[in-house]
Amino acid sequence: GESVGLHLPTLSVQEGDNSIINCAYSNSASDYFIWYKQESGKGPQFIIDIRSNMDKRQGQRVTVLLNKTVKHLSLQIAATQPGDSAVYFCAENPPNAGNMLTFGGGTRLMVKP
Amino acid sequence: SQTIHQWPATLVQPVGSPLSLECTVEGTSNPNLYWYRQAAGRGLQLLFYSVGIGQISSEVPQNLSASRPQDRQFILSSKKLLLSDSGFYLCAGEGQSNSPLHFGNGTRLTVT
């Protein structure tokens, strides 16, 4: 069935480096995508979203890239900090699903000091 | 902005006991509300969603039920807990179409 998945379950980066977290989605008709950050023992926190009519969107230290040709979504974090250590989830809004999101399995980002 | 409140933060219950987890929403009227469960180190599984008072849709068959007695209140219940009901339960809400879900801080349920 349609699904959202992640290439790497765990990503370890050095503090100060840039991080790239990837997500593959299979429903080419999905029109809305979101990245969430979840710290231990807390609920997921919205980071950034992007609609299918865009290829790139930037926030503070974060950038989301959407490649509809290969159905790929990525989250780039610039100058990664220890506070960025968390699990990151991508989510998509498939067509005919109303406002419900399909979540990927998550990638754990570990930042080494 | 929308704020989701959940309580309790942690709960330990014996097998066969009842359950009631409450979620309330601030900052939005007539939100769509959701209950998710998250197993340790895993993704989010949608359990229930509600588009209005008294309107509940279930995504997976299970030992749990949900109710929405008020516009900004969403309750997750069970009459008799099973060991497999242990997990991290998250309530989420959204106020507008294609707006991001906002999550509460969850309830860690351990059934012993």
CSV table of C-alpha atoms in Angstrom, one decimal:
chain,number,residue,atom,x,y,z
A,1,GLY,CA,0.0,0.0,0.0
A,2,GLU,CA,1.0,3.6,0.0
A,3,SER,CA,3.5,4.5,2.6
A,4,VAL,CA,6.0,7.1,3.8
A,5,GLY,CA,9.4,5.7,4.7
A,6,LEU,CA,12.8,6.8,5.7
A,7,HIS,CA,16.2,5.8,4.2
A,8,LEU,CA,18.2,6.0,7.5
A,9,PRO,CA,16.9,5.0,10.9
A,10,THR,CA,19.8,6.6,12.7
A,11,LEU,CA,22.0,9.6,11.7
A,12,SER,CA,25.0,10.6,13.7
A,13,VAL,CA,26.6,14.0,13.0
A,14,GLN,CA,29.2,16.2,14.5
A,15,GLU,CA,28.1,19.4,16.2
A,16,GLY,CA,28.3,22.3,13.7
A,17,ASP,CA,28.0,20.1,10.6
A,18,ASN,CA,24.9,20.1,8.4
A,19,SER,CA,22.4,17.3,8.7
A,20,ILE,CA,20.2,15.8,6.0
A,21,ILE,CA,17.3,13.6,6.8
A,22,ASN,CA,15.6,11.8,3.9
A,23,CYS,CA,12.1,10.5,3.4
A,24,ALA,CA,10.6,8.6,0.5
A,25,TYR,CA,6.9,8.7,-0.2
A,26,SER,CA,5.0,6.5,-2.6
A,27,ASN,CA,1.8,8.4,-3.2
A,28,SER,CA,2.6,10.8,-6.0
A,29,ALA,CA,-0.8,12.6,-5.5
A,30,SER,CA,0.0,13.7,-1.9
A,31,ASP,CA,-0.1,17.5,-1.8
A,32,TYR,CA,1.1,18.4,1.6
A,33,PHE,CA,4.1,17.3,3.6
A,34,ILE,CA,5.3,18.0,7.2
A,35,TRP,CA,8.4,17.4,9.2
A,36,TYR,CA,8.1,16.9,13.0
A,37,LYS,CA,10.8,16.7,15.7
A,38,GLN,CA,10.2,14.5,18.7
A,39,GLU,CA,12.3,14.7,21.8
A,40,SER,CA,12.4,11.9,24.3
A,41,GLY,CA,9.2,11.7,26.4
A,42,LYS,CA,7.5,14.5,24.5
A,43,GLY,CA,5.0,14.8,21.7
A,44,PRO,CA,6.1,15.6,18.1
A,45,GLN,CA,6.7,19.3,17.4
A,46,PHE,CA,6.0,20.9,14.1
A,47,ILE,CA,9.2,22.0,12.3
A,48,ILE,CA,8.3,23.0,8.7
A,49,ASP,CA,5.8,22.1,6.0
A,50,ILE,CA,5.7,22.3,2.3
A,51,ARG,CA,3.0,22.0,-0.3
A,52,SER,CA,3.3,20.1,-3.6
A,53,ASN,CA,3.4,23.3,-5.7
A,54,MET,CA,6.8,24.2,-4.1
A,55,ASP,CA,10.2,22.5,-4.4
A,56,LYS,CA,11.9,24.2,-1.5
A,57,ARG,CA,11.0,26.0,1.7
A,58,GLN,CA,13.3,27.5,4.3
A,59,GLY,CA,12.9,28.2,8.0
A,60,GLN,CA,15.3,29.1,10.7
A,61,ARG,CA,18.3,26.8,10.2
A,62,VAL,CA,16.0,24.3,8.4
A,63,THR,CA,15.2,23.7,4.8
A,64,VAL,CA,12.8,21.2,3.3
A,65,LEU,CA,13.3,20.0,-0.2
A,66,LEU,CA,10.6,18.3,-2.3
A,67,ASN,CA,11.5,16.3,-5.4
A,68,LYS,CA,8.2,15.2,-6.9
A,69,THR,CA,9.9,13.4,-9.8
A,70,VAL,CA,11.4,10.8,-7.5
A,71,LYS,CA,8.9,11.3,-4.7
A,72,HIS,CA,11.6,12.3,-2.2
A,73,LEU,CA,11.4,14.7,0.8
A,74,SER,CA,14.4,15.9,2.8
A,75,LEU,CA,15.0,18.0,5.8
A,76,GLN,CA,18.3,19.9,6.0
A,77,ILE,CA,19.5,21.3,9.3
A,78,ALA,CA,22.3,23.8,9.2
A,79,ALA,CA,25.0,24.0,11.9
A,80,THR,CA,23.5,21.1,13.8
A,81,GLN,CA,23.4,21.7,17.6
A,82,PRO,CA,23.1,19.2,20.5
A,83,GLY,CA,19.6,20.4,21.0
A,84,ASP,CA,18.7,19.1,17.6
A,85,SER,CA,19.2,15.5,18.8
A,86,ALA,CA,15.7,13.9,18.5
A,87,VAL,CA,13.7,11.6,16.3
A,88,TYR,CA,12.4,13.3,13.1
A,89,PHE,CA,9.3,12.2,11.3
A,90,CYS,CA,8.0,13.1,7.9
A,91,ALA,CA,4.3,13.0,7.2
A,92,GLU,CA,2.2,13.3,4.0
A,93,ASN,CA,-1.4,14.1,3.4
A,94,PRO,CA,-2.6,11.6,0.7
A,95,PRO,CA,-5.5,12.5,-1.5
A,96,ASN,CA,-9.0,11.4,-0.4
A,97,ALA,CA,-7.8,11.3,3.2
A,98,GLY,CA,-9.3,14.5,4.4
A,99,ASN,CA,-6.8,16.1,6.7
A,100,MET,CA,-5.3,12.9,8.0
A,101,LEU,CA,-1.6,12.4,7.8
A,102,THR,CA,0.5,9.3,7.1
A,103,PHE,CA,3.6,9.2,9.2
A,104,GLY,CA,7.0,7.7,8.4
A,105,GLY,CA,8.8,5.5,10.8
A,106,GLY,CA,11.2,8.2,12.0
A,107,THR,CA,14.9,8.9,11.9
A,108,ARG,CA,17.0,9.4,15.1
A,109,LEU,CA,19.5,12.2,14.8
A,110,MET,CA,22.4,12.1,17.2
A,111,VAL,CA,24.6,15.1,17.5
A,112,LYS,CA,28.2,14.5,18.8
A,113,PRO,CA,29.8,17.3,20.7
B,1,SER,CA,-2.3,29.4,18.4
B,2,GLN,CA,-3.6,26.0,19.3
B,3,THR,CA,-2.4,24.2,22.4
B,4,ILE,CA,-3.1,20.5,23.2
B,5,HIS,CA,-3.3,19.5,26.9
B,6,GLN,CA,-3.0,15.9,28.0
B,7,TRP,CA,-3.0,14.2,31.3
B,8,PRO,CA,-1.7,12.3,33.1
B,9,ALA,CA,1.8,12.3,31.8
B,10,THR,CA,2.5,8.8,33.1
B,11,LEU,CA,0.2,6.1,34.2
B,12,VAL,CA,0.7,2.5,35.5
B,13,GLN,CA,-2.4,0.4,35.5
B,14,PRO,CA,-3.0,-3.3,36.2
B,15,VAL,CA,-4.4,-5.6,33.5
B,16,GLY,CA,-8.2,-5.6,33.5
B,17,SER,CA,-8.5,-2.1,35.0
B,18,PRO,CA,-10.3,0.7,33.2
B,19,LEU,CA,-8.7,3.6,31.5
B,20,SER,CA,-9.6,7.2,30.8
B,21,LEU,CA,-7.1,9.6,29.2
B,22,GLU,CA,-8.3,13.2,28.6
B,23,CYS,CA,-7.2,15.7,26.0
B,24,THR,CA,-8.3,19.3,25.8
B,25,VAL,CA,-7.7,21.9,23.2
B,26,GLU,CA,-7.1,25.6,23.6
B,27,GLY,CA,-7.1,28.3,20.9
B,28,THR,CA,-9.2,26.7,18.2
B,29,SER,CA,-12.9,26.1,17.9
B,30,ASN,CA,-14.3,23.0,16.2
B,31,PRO,CA,-10.9,21.3,15.7
B,32,ASN,CA,-10.4,17.9,14.2
B,33,LEU,CA,-8.9,15.8,16.9
B,34,TYR,CA,-6.9,12.6,16.8
B,35,TRP,CA,-5.6,9.9,19.2
B,36,TYR,CA,-2.3,8.2,18.2
B,37,ARG,CA,-0.3,5.4,19.8
B,38,GLN,CA,3.4,5.2,19.6
B,39,ALA,CA,5.3,2.0,20.5
B,40,ALA,CA,8.8,2.4,21.8
B,41,GLY,CA,11.2,3.5,19.1
B,42,ARG,CA,8.5,3.3,16.5
B,43,GLY,CA,6.2,5.6,14.4
B,44,LEU,CA,2.7,6.9,15.0
B,45,GLN,CA,-0.3,4.7,14.7
B,46,LEU,CA,-3.7,6.5,14.2
B,47,LEU,CA,-6.3,5.1,16.6
B,48,PHE,CA,-9.3,7.5,16.4
B,49,TYR,CA,-10.2,10.8,14.9
B,50,SER,CA,-13.1,13.1,15.4
B,51,VAL,CA,-14.5,16.0,13.3
B,52,GLY,CA,-17.0,17.2,15.8
B,53,ILE,CA,-18.9,16.5,19.0
B,54,GLY,CA,-20.1,12.9,19.2
B,55,GLN,CA,-18.4,12.0,15.9
B,56,ILE,CA,-15.7,9.3,16.2
B,57,SER,CA,-14.0,7.3,13.6
B,58,SER,CA,-11.9,4.3,14.4
B,59,GLU,CA,-8.9,3.4,12.3
B,60,VAL,CA,-8.0,0.0,13.8
B,61,PRO,CA,-9.9,-2.6,15.7
B,62,GLN,CA,-8.8,-2.6,19.3
B,63,ASN,CA,-9.6,-2.7,23.0
B,64,LEU,CA,-10.0,1.0,23.2
B,65,SER,CA,-12.8,3.5,22.5
B,66,ALA,CA,-12.9,7.3,22.2
B,67,SER,CA,-15.5,9.9,22.9
B,68,ARG,CA,-15.9,13.6,22.3
B,69,PRO,CA,-18.4,15.0,24.8
B,70,GLN,CA,-17.5,18.7,24.1
B,71,ASP,CA,-16.0,20.6,21.2
B,72,ARG,CA,-12.6,20.8,22.8
B,73,GLN,CA,-12.5,17.6,24.8
B,74,PHE,CA,-11.4,14.2,23.5
B,75,ILE,CA,-11.3,11.1,25.7
B,76,LEU,CA,-9.6,7.8,25.2
B,77,SER,CA,-11.0,4.9,27.2
B,78,SER,CA,-10.9,1.2,27.9
B,79,LYS,CA,-13.2,-1.0,30.1
B,80,LYS,CA,-10.4,-3.6,30.6
B,81,LEU,CA,-6.8,-2.9,29.8
B,82,LEU,CA,-4.6,-5.5,28.2
B,83,LEU,CA,-0.8,-5.8,28.4
B,84,SER,CA,-0.6,-4.9,24.7
B,85,ASP,CA,-2.3,-1.5,25.5
B,86,SER,CA,1.0,-0.3,26.9
B,87,GLY,CA,2.5,2.6,24.9
B,88,PHE,CA,2.8,6.3,24.5
B,89,TYR,CA,-0.6,7.9,23.7
B,90,LEU,CA,-0.7,11.2,21.8
B,91,CYS,CA,-3.5,13.5,21.2
B,92,ALA,CA,-3.4,15.9,18.3
B,93,GLY,CA,-5.5,18.6,16.8
B,94,GLU,CA,-5.8,20.9,13.8
B,95,GLY,CA,-8.0,23.9,13.3
B,96,GLN,CA,-7.9,24.3,9.5
B,97,SER,CA,-7.7,22.2,6.4
B,98,ASN,CA,-4.1,21.3,5.5
B,99,SER,CA,-2.7,23.0,8.6
B,100,PRO,CA,-0.1,21.1,10.7
B,101,LEU,CA,-1.2,18.9,13.5
B,102,HIS,CA,-0.3,20.1,16.9
B,103,PHE,CA,0.4,17.4,19.5
B,104,GLY,CA,0.2,17.2,23.2
B,105,ASN,CA,3.0,15.9,25.3
B,106,GLY,CA,1.5,12.4,25.5
B,107,THR,CA,0.7,9.9,28.2
B,108,ARG,CA,3.1,7.0,28.9
B,109,LEU,CA,0.8,4.1,29.8
B,110,THR,CA,2.3,0.9,31.3
B,111,VAL,CA,-0.1,-2.0,31.9
B,112,THR,CA,1.3,-4.5,34.4
